[in-house]
Amino acid sequence: ICRIDANRLVIFGGSHGGFLTAWMSAKYPDLFKAAIMRNPVTDTTNIYAGSDIPDWAFSEAGVSYSLTSPPTVTPSMYSTLFQTSPMSMVDQVKCRTLILLGADDRRV
């Protein structure tokens, strides 16, 4: 039987895993002692404009997106994108956090 030491629980993820790590550390602020994120998407409102995968942000937010006819972002859509972004809960994070970023990553 494996035992987990709750006083030493750390979460780690890269890319989409970094996005999930950001969410988990904000959603469960008392669970993790540290969070490590490699090239995480932390704000989906920024990724749709300058990324090679703009449809991903809309998909995460549950908003329809057409590659042949991208939507015009309305204030309501922008709000939805932000609310489904880890950045919307950044003030909830309590654990020590290390964010590792690559200088040439177009997605973060």
C-alpha positions as a printed NumPy array, in Angstrom:
array([[  0.   ,   0.   ,   0.   ],
       [  1.361,   3.389,  -1.016],
       [  1.036,   6.207,   1.474],
       [  0.981,   9.837,   0.432],
       [  2.544,  12.403,   2.721],
       [  0.101,  15.311,   2.516],
       [  2.79 ,  17.636,   3.878],
       [  4.956,  17.057,   0.8  ],
       [  2.431,  16.953,  -2.047],
       [  3.657,  18.728,  -5.206],
       [  1.974,  19.092,  -8.584],
       [  3.871,  19.366, -11.875],
       [  2.925,  19.697, -15.53 ],
       [  4.16 ,  21.021, -18.843],
       [  2.248,  22.62 , -21.701],
       [ -1.381,  21.523, -21.261],
       [ -0.269,  19.807, -18.052],
       [  1.027,  23.207, -16.926],
       [ -2.401,  24.681, -17.66 ],
       [ -3.955,  21.944, -15.512],
       [ -1.336,  22.469, -12.786],
       [ -2.204,  26.184, -12.709],
       [ -5.9  ,  25.319, -12.355],
       [ -5.348,  22.683,  -9.675],
       [ -3.092,  24.898,  -7.545],
       [ -5.756,  27.636,  -7.619],
       [ -8.787,  25.381,  -7.265],
       [ -7.315,  23.394,  -4.341],
       [ -5.072,  25.966,  -2.625],
       [ -4.603,  23.998,   0.591],
       [ -3.777,  20.668,  -1.062],
       [ -0.389,  21.307,  -2.66 ],
       [  2.819,  22.495,  -1.019],
       [  4.371,  23.49 ,  -4.359],
       [  3.458,  23.744,  -8.037],
       [  5.852,  23.504, -10.98 ],
       [  4.688,  24.54 , -14.434],
       [  6.696,  24.28 , -17.667],
       [  5.389,  26.499, -20.457],
       [  1.852,  26.679, -19.054],
       [ -1.027,  28.558, -20.608],
       [ -2.157,  30.755, -17.734],
       [ -4.39 ,  33.251, -19.544],
       [ -6.577,  31.968, -22.375],
       [ -7.616,  35.515, -23.318],
       [ -4.107,  36.115, -24.644],
       [ -3.521,  32.834, -26.464],
       [ -6.183,  33.189, -29.169],
       [ -4.602,  36.309, -30.711],
       [ -0.951,  35.308, -30.925],
       [ -0.837,  31.528, -30.957],
       [ -0.65 ,  28.921, -33.673],
       [ -3.572,  27.111, -31.967],
       [ -6.161,  29.858, -31.297],
       [ -8.982,  27.311, -31.446],
       [ -7.62 ,  25.647, -28.28 ],
       [ -8.555,  28.609, -26.048],
       [-12.107,  28.636, -27.38 ],
       [-12.385,  24.864, -26.989],
       [-11.257,  25.062, -23.348],
       [-13.888,  27.746, -22.762],
       [-16.631,  25.752, -24.506],
       [-17.007,  28.408, -27.218],
       [-17.494,  27.437, -30.878],
       [-14.601,  28.238, -33.206],
       [-14.271,  27.82 , -36.953],
       [-10.81 ,  27.672, -38.518],
       [-12.217,  29.024, -41.782],
       [-14.162,  31.851, -40.162],
       [-12.733,  32.793, -36.747],
       [-15.179,  34.638, -34.497],
       [-14.996,  38.289, -33.598],
       [-14.356,  38.359, -29.874],
       [-17.151,  40.153, -28.06 ],
       [-16.922,  41.422, -24.457],
       [-19.084,  38.477, -23.378],
       [-16.824,  35.991, -25.166],
       [-13.734,  37.651, -23.681],
       [-15.281,  37.312, -20.218],
       [-15.967,  33.617, -20.83 ],
       [-12.388,  33.077, -22.   ],
       [-11.057,  34.809, -18.891],
       [-13.328,  32.928, -16.474],
       [-12.079,  29.609, -17.895],
       [ -8.484,  30.73 , -17.494],
       [ -6.286,  29.9  , -14.478],
       [ -5.442,  33.617, -14.285],
       [ -8.995,  34.28 , -13.079],
       [ -8.143,  32.45 ,  -9.84 ],
       [ -4.523,  33.518,  -9.33 ],
       [ -5.383,  35.203,  -6.024],
       [ -6.407,  31.798,  -4.608],
       [ -2.946,  30.205,  -5.013],
       [ -1.17 ,  29.647,  -1.694],
       [  1.633,  27.226,  -2.552],
       [  5.113,  28.069,  -3.736],
       [  5.094,  28.173,  -7.513],
       [  7.857,  27.773, -10.082],
       [  7.031,  28.731, -13.671],
       [  9.509,  27.675, -16.362],
       [  9.08 ,  29.493, -19.68 ],
       [ 10.742,  29.089, -23.048],
       [ 11.592,  32.305, -24.851],
       [ 10.306,  31.079, -28.232],
       [  7.074,  29.356, -27.168],
       [  4.183,  30.992, -29.067],
       [  1.574,  29.335, -26.884],
       [  2.351,  30.862, -23.511]])
